[in-house]
Short mmCIF file of C-alpha atoms and ligand atoms in Angstrom, two decimals:
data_model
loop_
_atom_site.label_atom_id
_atom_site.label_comp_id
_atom_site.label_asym_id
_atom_site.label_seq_id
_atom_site.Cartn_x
_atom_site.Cartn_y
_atom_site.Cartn_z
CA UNK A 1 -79.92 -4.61 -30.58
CA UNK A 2 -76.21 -4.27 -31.51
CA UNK A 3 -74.41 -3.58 -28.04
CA UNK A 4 -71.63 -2.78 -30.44
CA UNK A 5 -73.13 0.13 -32.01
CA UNK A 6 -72.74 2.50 -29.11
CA UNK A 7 -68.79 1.49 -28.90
CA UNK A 8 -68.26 1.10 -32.41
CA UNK A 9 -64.68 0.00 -30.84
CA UNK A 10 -65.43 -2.73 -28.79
CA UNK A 11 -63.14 -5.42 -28.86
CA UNK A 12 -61.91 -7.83 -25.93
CA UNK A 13 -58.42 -7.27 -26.63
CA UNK A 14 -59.30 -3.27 -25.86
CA UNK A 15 -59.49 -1.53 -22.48
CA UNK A 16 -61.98 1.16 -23.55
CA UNK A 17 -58.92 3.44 -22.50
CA UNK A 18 -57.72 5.47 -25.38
CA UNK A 19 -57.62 8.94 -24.57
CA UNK A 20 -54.37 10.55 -24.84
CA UNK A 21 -53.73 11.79 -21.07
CA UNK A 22 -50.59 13.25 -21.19
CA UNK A 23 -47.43 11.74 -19.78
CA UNK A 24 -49.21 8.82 -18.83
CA UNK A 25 -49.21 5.45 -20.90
CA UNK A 26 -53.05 3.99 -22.30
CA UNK A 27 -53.62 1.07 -20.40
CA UNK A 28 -53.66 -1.11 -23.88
CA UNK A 29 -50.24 -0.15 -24.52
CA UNK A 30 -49.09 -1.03 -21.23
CA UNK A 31 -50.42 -4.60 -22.03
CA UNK A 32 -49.41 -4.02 -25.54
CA UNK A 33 -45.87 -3.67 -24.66
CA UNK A 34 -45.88 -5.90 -21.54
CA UNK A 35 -47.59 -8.85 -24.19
CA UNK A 36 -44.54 -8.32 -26.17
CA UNK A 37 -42.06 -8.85 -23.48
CA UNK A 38 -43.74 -12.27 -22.89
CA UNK A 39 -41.38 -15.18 -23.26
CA UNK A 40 -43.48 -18.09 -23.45
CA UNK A 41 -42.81 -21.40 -21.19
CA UNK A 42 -41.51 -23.50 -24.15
CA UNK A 43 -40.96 -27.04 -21.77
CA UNK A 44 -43.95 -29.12 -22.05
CA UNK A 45 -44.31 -32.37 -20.43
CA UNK A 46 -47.02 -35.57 -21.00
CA UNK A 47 -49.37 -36.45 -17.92
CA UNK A 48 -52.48 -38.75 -17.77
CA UNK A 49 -55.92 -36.81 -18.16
CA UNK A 50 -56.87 -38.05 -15.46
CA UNK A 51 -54.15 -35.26 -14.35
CA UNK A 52 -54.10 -32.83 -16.70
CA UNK A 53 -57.54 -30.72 -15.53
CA UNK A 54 -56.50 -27.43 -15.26
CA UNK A 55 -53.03 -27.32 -17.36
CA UNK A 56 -52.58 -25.94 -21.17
CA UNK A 57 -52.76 -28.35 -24.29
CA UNK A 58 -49.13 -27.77 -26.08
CA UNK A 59 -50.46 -29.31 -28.97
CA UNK A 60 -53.78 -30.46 -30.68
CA UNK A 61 -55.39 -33.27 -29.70
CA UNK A 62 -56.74 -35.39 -32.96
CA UNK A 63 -58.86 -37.95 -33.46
CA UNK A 64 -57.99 -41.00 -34.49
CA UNK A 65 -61.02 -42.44 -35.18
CA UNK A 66 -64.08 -40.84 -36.32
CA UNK A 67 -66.25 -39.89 -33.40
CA UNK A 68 -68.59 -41.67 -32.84
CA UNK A 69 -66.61 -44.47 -34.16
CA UNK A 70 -69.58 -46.71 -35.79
CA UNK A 71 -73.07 -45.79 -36.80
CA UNK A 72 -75.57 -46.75 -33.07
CA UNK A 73 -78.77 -45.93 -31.99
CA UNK A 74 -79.84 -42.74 -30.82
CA UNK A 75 -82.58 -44.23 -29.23
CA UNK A 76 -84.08 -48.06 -27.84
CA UNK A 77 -86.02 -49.29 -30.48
CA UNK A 78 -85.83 -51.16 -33.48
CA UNK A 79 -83.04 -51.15 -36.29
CA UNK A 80 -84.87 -52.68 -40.19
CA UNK A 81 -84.32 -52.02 -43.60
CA UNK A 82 -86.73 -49.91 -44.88
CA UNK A 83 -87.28 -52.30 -48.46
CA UNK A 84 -88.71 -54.32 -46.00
CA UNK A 85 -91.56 -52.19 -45.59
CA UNK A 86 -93.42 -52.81 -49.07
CA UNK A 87 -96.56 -51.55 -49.53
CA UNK A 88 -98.76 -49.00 -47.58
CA UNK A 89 -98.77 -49.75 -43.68
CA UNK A 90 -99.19 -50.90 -41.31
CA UNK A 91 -96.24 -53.43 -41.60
CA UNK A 92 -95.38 -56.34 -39.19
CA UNK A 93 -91.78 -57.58 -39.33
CA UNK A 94 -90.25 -60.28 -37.10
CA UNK A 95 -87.56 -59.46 -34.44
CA UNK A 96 -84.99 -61.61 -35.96
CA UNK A 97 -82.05 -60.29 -33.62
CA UNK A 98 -80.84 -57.99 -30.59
CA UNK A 99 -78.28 -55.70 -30.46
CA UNK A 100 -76.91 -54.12 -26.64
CA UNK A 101 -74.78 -51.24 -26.17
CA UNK A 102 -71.44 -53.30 -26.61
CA UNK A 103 -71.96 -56.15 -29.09
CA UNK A 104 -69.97 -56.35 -32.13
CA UNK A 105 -72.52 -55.45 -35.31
CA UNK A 106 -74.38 -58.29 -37.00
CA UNK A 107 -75.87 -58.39 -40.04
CA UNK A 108 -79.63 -57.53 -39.70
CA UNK A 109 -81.73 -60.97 -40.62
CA UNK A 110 -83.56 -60.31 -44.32
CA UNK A 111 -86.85 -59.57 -44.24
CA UNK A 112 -86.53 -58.80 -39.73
CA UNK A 113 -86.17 -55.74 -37.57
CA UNK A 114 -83.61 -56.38 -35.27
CA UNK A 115 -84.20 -55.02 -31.29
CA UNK A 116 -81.38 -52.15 -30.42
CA UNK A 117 -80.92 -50.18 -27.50
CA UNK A 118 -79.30 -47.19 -27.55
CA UNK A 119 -75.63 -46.97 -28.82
CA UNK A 120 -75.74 -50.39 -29.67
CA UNK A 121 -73.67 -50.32 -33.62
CA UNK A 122 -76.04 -50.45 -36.25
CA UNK A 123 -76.45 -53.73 -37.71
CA UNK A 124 -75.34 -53.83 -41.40
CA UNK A 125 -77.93 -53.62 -43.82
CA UNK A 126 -80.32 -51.46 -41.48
CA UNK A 127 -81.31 -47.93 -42.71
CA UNK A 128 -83.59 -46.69 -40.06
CA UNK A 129 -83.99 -47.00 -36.34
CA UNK A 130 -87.59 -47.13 -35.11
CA UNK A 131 -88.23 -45.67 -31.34
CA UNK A 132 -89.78 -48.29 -28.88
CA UNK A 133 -92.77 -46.08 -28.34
CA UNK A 134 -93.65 -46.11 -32.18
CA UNK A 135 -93.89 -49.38 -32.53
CA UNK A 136 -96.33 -52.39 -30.92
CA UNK A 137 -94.55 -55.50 -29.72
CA UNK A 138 -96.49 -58.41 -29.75
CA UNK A 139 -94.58 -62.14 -28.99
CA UNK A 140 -91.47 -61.96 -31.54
CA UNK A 141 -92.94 -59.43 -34.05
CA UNK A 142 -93.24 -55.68 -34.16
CA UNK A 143 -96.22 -53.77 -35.69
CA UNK A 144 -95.43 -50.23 -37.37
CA UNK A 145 -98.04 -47.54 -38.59
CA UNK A 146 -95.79 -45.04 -39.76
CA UNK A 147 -93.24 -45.61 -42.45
CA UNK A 148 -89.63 -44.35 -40.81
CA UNK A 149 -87.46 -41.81 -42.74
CA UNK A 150 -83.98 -42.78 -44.12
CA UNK A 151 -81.17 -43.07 -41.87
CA UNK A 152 -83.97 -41.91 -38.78
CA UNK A 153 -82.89 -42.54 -35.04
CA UNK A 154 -79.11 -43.16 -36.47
CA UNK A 155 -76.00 -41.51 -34.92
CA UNK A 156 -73.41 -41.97 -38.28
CA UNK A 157 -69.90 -42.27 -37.47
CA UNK A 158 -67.98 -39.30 -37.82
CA UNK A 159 -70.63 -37.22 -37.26
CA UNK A 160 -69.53 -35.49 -34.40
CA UNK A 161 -65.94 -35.18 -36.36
CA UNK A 162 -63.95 -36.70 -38.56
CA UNK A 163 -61.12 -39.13 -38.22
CA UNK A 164 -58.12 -36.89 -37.94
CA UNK A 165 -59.73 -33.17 -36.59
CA UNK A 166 -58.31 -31.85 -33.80
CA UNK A 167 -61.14 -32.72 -30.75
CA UNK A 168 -59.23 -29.95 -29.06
CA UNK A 169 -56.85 -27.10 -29.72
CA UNK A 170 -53.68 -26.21 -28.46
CA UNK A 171 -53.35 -23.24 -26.21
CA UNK A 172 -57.12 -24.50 -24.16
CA UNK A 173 -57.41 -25.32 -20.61
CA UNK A 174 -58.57 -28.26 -19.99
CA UNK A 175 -61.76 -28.64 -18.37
CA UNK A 176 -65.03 -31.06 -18.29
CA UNK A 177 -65.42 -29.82 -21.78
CA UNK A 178 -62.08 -30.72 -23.07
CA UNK A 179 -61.02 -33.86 -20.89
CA UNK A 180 -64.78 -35.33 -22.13
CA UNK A 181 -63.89 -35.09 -25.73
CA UNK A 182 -60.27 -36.04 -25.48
CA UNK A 183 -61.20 -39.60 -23.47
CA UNK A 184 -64.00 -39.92 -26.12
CA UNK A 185 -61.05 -39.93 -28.69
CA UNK A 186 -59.45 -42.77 -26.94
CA UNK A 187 -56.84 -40.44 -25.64
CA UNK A 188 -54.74 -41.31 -22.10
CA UNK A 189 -52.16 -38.81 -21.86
CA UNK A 190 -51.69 -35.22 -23.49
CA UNK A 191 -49.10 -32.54 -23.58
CA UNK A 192 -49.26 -29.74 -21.69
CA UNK A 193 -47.36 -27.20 -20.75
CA UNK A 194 -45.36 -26.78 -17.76
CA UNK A 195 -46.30 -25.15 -15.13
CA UNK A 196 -45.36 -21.44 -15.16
CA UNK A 197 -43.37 -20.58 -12.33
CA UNK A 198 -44.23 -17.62 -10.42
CA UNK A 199 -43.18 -15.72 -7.66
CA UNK A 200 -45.12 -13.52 -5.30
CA UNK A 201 -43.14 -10.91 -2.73
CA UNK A 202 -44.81 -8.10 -1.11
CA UNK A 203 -42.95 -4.92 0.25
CA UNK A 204 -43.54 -2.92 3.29
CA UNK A 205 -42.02 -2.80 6.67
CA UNK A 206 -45.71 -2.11 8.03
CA UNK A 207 -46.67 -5.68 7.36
CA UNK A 208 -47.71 -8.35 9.31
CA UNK A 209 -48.96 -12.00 8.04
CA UNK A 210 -52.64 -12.23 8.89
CA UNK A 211 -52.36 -14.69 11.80
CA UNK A 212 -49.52 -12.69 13.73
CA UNK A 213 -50.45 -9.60 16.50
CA UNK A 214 -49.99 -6.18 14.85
CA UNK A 215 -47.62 -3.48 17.10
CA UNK A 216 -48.88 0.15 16.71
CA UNK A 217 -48.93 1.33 12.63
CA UNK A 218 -48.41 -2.41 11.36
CA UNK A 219 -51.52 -3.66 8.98
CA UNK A 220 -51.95 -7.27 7.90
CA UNK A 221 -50.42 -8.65 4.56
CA UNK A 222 -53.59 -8.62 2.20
CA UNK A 223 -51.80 -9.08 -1.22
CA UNK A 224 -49.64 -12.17 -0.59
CA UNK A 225 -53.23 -13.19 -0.06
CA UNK A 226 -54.75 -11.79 -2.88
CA UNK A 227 -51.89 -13.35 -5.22
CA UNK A 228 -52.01 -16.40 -3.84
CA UNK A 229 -55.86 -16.82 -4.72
CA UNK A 230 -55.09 -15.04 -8.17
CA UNK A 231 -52.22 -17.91 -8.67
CA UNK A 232 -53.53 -20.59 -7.54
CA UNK A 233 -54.19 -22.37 -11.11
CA UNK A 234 -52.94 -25.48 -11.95
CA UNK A 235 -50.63 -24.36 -14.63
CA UNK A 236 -48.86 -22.28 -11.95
CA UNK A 237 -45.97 -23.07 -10.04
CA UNK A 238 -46.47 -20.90 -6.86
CA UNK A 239 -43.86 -19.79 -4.42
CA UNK A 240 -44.41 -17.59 -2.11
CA UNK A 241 -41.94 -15.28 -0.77
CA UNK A 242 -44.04 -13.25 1.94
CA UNK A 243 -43.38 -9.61 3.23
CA UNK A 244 -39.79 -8.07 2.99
CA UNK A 245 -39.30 -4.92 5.00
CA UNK A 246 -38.68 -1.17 2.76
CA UNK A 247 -34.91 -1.87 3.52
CA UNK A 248 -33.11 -1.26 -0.41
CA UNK A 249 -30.73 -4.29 0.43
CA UNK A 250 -32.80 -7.14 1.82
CA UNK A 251 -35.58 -5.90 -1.23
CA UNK A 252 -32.50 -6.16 -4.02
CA UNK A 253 -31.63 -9.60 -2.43
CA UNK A 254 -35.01 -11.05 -2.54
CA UNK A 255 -35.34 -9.58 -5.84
CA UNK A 256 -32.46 -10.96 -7.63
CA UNK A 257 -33.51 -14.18 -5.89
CA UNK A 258 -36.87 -14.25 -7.05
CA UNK A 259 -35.82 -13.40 -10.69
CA UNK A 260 -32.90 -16.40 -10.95
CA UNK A 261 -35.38 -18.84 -10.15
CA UNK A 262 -38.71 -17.85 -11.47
CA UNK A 263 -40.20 -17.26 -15.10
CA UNK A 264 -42.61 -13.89 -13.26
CA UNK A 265 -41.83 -12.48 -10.16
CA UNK A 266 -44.97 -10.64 -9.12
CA UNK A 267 -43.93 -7.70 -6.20
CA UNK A 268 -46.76 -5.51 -4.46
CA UNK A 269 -45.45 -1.85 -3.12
CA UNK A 270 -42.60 0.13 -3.19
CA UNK A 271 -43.25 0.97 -7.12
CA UNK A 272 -44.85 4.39 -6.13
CA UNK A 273 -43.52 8.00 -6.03
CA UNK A 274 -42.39 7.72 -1.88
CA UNK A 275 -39.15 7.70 -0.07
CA UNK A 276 -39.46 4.25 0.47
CA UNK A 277 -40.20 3.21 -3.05
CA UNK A 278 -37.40 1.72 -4.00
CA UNK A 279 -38.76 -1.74 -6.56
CA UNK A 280 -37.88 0.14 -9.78
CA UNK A 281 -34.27 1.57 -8.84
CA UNK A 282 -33.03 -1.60 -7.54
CA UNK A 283 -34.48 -3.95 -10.56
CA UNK A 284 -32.37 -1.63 -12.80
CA UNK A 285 -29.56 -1.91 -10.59
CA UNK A 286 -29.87 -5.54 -10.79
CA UNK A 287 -29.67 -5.22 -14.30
CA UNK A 288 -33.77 -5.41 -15.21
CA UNK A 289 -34.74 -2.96 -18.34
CA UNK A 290 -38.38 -1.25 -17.19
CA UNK A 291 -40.68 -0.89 -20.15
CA UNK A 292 -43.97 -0.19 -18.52
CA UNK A 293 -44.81 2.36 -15.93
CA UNK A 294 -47.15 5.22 -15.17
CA UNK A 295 -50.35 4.14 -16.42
CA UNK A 296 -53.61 5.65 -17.35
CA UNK A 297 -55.34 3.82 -15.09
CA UNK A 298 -57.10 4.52 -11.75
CA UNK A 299 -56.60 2.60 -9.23
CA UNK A 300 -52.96 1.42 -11.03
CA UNK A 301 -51.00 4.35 -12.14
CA UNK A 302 -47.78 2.91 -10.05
CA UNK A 303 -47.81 -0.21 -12.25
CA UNK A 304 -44.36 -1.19 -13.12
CA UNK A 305 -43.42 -3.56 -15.98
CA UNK A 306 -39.72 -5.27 -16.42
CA UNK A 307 -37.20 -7.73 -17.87
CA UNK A 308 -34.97 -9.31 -16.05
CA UNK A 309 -32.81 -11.67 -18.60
CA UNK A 310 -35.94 -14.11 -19.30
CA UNK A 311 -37.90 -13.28 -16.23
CA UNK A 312 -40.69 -10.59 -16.26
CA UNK A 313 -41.22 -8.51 -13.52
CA UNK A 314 -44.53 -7.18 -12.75
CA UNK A 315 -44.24 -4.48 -9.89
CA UNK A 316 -47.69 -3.86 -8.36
CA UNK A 317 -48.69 -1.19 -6.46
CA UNK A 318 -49.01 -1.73 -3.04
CA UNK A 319 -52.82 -0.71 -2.12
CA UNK A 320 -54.32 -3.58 -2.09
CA UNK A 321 -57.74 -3.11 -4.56
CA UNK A 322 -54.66 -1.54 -6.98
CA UNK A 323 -52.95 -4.73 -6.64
CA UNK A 324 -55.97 -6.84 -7.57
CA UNK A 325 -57.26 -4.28 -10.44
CA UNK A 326 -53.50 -4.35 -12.14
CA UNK A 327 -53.07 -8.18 -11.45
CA UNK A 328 -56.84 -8.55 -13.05
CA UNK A 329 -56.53 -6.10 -15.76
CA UNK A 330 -52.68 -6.83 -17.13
CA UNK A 331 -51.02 -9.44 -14.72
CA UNK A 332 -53.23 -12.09 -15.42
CA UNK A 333 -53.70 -11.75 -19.22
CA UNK A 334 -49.34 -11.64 -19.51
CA UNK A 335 -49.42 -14.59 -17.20
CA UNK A 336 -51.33 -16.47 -19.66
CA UNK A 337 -49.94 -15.32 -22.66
CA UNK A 338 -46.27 -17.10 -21.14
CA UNK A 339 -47.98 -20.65 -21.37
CA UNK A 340 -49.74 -19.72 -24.47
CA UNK A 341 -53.26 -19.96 -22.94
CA UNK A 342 -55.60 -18.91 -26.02
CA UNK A 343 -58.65 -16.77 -24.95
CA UNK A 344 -61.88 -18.15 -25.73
CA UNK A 345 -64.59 -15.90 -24.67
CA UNK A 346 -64.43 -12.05 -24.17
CA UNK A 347 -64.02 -11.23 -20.75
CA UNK A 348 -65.55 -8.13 -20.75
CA UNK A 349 -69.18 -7.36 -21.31
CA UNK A 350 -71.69 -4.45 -21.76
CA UNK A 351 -73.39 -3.29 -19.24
CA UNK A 352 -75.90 -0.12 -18.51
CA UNK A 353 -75.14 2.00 -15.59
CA UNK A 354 -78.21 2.51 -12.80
CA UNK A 355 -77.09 5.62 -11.20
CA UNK A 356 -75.53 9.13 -13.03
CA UNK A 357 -72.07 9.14 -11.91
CA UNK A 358 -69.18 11.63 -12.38
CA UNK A 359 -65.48 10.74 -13.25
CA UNK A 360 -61.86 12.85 -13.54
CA UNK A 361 -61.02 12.60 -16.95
CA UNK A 362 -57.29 11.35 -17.52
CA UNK A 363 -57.04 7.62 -16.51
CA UNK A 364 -59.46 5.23 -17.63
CA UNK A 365 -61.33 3.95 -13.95
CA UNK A 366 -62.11 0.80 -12.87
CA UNK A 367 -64.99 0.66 -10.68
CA UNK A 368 -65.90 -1.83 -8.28
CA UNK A 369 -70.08 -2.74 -9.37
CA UNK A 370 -72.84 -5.15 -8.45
CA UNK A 371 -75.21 -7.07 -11.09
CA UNK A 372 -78.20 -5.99 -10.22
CA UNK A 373 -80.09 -7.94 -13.17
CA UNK A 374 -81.40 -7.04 -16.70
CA UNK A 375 -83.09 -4.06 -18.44
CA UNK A 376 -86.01 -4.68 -20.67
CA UNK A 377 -83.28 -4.77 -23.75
CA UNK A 378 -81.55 -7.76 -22.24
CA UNK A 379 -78.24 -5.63 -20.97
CA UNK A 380 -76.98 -6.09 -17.81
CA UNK A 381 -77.81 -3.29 -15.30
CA UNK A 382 -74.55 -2.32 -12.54
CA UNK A 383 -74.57 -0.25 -9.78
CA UNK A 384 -70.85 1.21 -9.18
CA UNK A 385 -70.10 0.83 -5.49
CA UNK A 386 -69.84 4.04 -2.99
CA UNK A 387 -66.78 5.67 -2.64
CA UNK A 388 -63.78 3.39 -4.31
CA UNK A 389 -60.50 3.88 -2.70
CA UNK A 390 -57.64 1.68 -3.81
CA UNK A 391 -57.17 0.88 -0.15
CA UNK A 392 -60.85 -0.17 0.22
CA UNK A 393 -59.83 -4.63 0.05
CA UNK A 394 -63.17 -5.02 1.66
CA UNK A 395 -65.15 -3.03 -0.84
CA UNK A 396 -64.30 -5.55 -3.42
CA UNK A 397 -66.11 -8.48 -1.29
CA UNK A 398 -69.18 -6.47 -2.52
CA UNK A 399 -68.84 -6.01 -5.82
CA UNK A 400 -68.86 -8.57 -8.77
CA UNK A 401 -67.20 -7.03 -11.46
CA UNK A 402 -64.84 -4.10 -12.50
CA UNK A 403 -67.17 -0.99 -14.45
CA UNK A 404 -64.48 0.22 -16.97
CA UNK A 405 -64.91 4.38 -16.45
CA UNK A 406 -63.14 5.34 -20.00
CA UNK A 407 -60.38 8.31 -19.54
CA UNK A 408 -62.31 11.02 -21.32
CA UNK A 409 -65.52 10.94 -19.53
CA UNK A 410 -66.08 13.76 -17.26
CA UNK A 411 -70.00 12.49 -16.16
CA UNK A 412 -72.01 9.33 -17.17
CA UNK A 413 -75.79 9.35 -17.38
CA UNK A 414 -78.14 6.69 -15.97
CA UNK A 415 -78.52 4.08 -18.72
CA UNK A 416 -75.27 4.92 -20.41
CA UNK A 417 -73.02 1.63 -21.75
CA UNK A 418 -70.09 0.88 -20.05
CA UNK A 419 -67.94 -1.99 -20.12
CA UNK A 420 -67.72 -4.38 -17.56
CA UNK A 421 -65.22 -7.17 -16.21
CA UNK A 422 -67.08 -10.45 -14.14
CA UNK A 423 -65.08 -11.56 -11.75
CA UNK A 424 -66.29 -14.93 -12.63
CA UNK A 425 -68.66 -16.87 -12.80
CA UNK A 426 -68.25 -19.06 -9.52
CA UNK A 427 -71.28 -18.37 -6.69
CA UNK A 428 -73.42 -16.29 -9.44
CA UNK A 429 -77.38 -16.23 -8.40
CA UNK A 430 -79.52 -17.54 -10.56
CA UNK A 431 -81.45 -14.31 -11.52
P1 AMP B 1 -46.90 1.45 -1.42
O1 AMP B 1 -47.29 1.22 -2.84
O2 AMP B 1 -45.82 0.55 -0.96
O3 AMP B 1 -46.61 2.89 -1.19
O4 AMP B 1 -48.17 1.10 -0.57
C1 AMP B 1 -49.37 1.80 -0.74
C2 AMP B 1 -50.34 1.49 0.35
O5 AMP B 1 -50.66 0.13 0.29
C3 AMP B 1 -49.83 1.73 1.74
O6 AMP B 1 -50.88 2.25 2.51
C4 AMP B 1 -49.43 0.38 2.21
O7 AMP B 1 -49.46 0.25 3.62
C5 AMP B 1 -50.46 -0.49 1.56
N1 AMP B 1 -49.93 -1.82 1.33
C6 AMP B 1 -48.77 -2.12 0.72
N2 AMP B 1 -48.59 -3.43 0.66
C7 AMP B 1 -49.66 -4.00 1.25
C8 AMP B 1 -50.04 -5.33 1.50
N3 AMP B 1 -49.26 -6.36 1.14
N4 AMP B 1 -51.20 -5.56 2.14
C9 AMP B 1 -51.98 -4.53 2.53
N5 AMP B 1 -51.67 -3.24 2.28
C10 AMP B 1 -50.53 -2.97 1.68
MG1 MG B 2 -44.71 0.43 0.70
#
């Protein structure tokens, strides 16, 4: 089955949102043009491996020998020639010699099989390795029924890659994947990038840090939360700059602040139509030039996107699934586009819906939805949660993934193809 067919426009880099509603701006542009405002950390610095888990390769890592670096056994046995196996079998060769895992390559004894355990180097001369459990031992000699084929039980040099590949690629996060090839290429210490330095302040004089007694109409601070989860990579610097009340001059101040020391300063609130939204007056004010707002996208349409001299600044809206869903959606992906993390797999998927459900055409919805498993067809089956609200934090707990409602639809069917955002893959059950 091609889950592509049904799309004909999937693509990773896509949002599934590209119906024309009105005034407001497709939520690929809005990445679109907040990708292009990106001004990439260019300072990279060298730490051990042993350190580096987490960060972004600057460069390509290459391999300066070939991996593996010698031809060795892929399995115990016995290394021989096979001219030494004249005639039809069964043959009976003396062990002349025994290679460990370790010990420098001899030549293998004319007219011998020489004993090798696995990764042990191939001893010169030998052209096949024979597995234990094909062979009879018996005092010093070995008896074979079965003539070997050329080069059999024998991992070549190079043949995992050549002297001089890259083992890794710039722009990759290095995980157990990455720091296992790199030490296998002999390498100690690799460039990275530095950390991108982020900022997270969150407006509203209702909040309260979790923690702290709420007076009548105050709520607890969810989003410094939320961010500081979202953030909390290795190749971010975090600070964080808590709650700052809906008063225009103590917001400008801790604005400004954030901007002149930060490469992102990430706000929640205040970016909304209200009396007290005041985020994208005072950036311009400051001097910041806004080139993303109003977005086709539900919960999200406060979204506010800006340049500060070098620093972006992503205003959030202040509810706090919105928060998560633009942070998810846009703030993440321009976050790691500025230390040039390269994408490897698509983060979105297909998925069939369980239930029928109906939508409000004009901003392309993202839905909080479970797993619940796999249709016959091998697509992943979601049921979209009850009642979303972009106040609903709690909701999310539930859900594993974002359904991606497009703008134009007006009612899905049971069974129709929608695409879907993981959260990740951390905690998954096994079914
Ligand atoms: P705003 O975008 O500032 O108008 O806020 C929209 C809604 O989100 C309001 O109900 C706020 O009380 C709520 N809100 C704003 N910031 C936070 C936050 N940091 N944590 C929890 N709720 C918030
Ligand atoms: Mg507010």
């Amino acid at each position: 089955m091609d889950l592509r067919a049904p799309f004909g426009r999937i693509d990773p880099d896509r949002c599934g949102c590209d119906a024309e509603p009105g005034a407001l701006m497709p939520v690929d542009e809005a990445l679109a043009r907040g990708l292009a405002l990106v001004d990439p950390v260019a300072r990279c610095e060298s730490v051990p491996l042993f350190r580096a888990t987490g960060r972004v390769l600057a460069e390509p890592v290459r391999a300066a020998l070939p991996l593996p670096p010698f031809d060795n056994a892929a399995m115990d046995g016995y290394a021989l020639r096979l001219s030494d196996l004249a005639g039809p079998g069964p043959w009976t060769l003396p062990v002349g010699a025994r290679m460990r895992a370790g010990d420098p390559p001899c030549p293998l004894p004319d007219g011998a099989a020489c004993r090798i355990l696995t990764g042990a180097a191939l001893p010169t001369g030998a052209d096949a390795v024979v597995a234990q459990e094909d062979t009879a031992r018996a005092n010093e000699t070995i008896r074979l029924d079965r003539r070997p084929a050329p080069g059999q039980h024998i991992r070549r040099a190079g043949d995992d890659l050549a002297a001089g590949e890259d083992v890794v690629p710039a722009g990759r996060l290095i995980g157990p994947r990455e720091a296992g090839a790199i030490a296998a290429a002999g390498v100690a210490r690799v460039r990275v990038r530095a950390r991108l330095r982020a900022a997270v302040l969150c407006t509203g004089s209702e909040l309260v840090p979790p923690g702290q007694p709420l007076a009548p109409g105050q709520i607890w601070d969810a989003n410094a939360a939320i961010l500081a989860a979202a953030l909390d990579q290795p190749w971010i610097d975090r600070t964080d700059l808590g709650a700052v009340p809906d008063d225009p001059e103590a917001l400008a101040k801790a604005l400004v602040a954030a901007c002149a020391q930060t490469n992102l300063v990430i706000t929640t609130g205040g970016v909304s139509v209200g009396d007290e939204d005041h985020m994208a007056r005072l950036f311009t004010e400051a001097g910041g030039v806004i080139h993303v707002m109003k977005i086709a996208m539900k919960p999200g349409k406060p979204l506010t996107i800006g340049r500060l001299g070098r620093t972006l600044w992503l205003g959030l809206p202040g509810n706090p699934v919105a928060a998560f869903v633009t942070w998810t959606v846009i703030g993440a992906r321009l976050a790691e586009a500025m230390v040039g993390i390269a994408p490897t797999i698509p983060r979105k998927t297909l998925a069939r819906l369980a239930a029928p459900l109906r939508h409000r055409p004009g901003r392309c919805e993202y839905r909080p939805a479970r797993v619940l498993g796999y249709c016959a067809q091998g697509t992943q089956m979601i049921e979209c949660l009850e009642a979303p609200g972009s106040h609903r934090v709690a909701l999310l707990v539930r859900a594993e993934g974002l359904a991606l409602i497009p703008a134009e639809a007006e009612a899905m069917s049971a069974g129709a193809l929608v695409e879907f955002l993981p959260f990740g893959t951390a905690h998954r059950k096994d079914t």
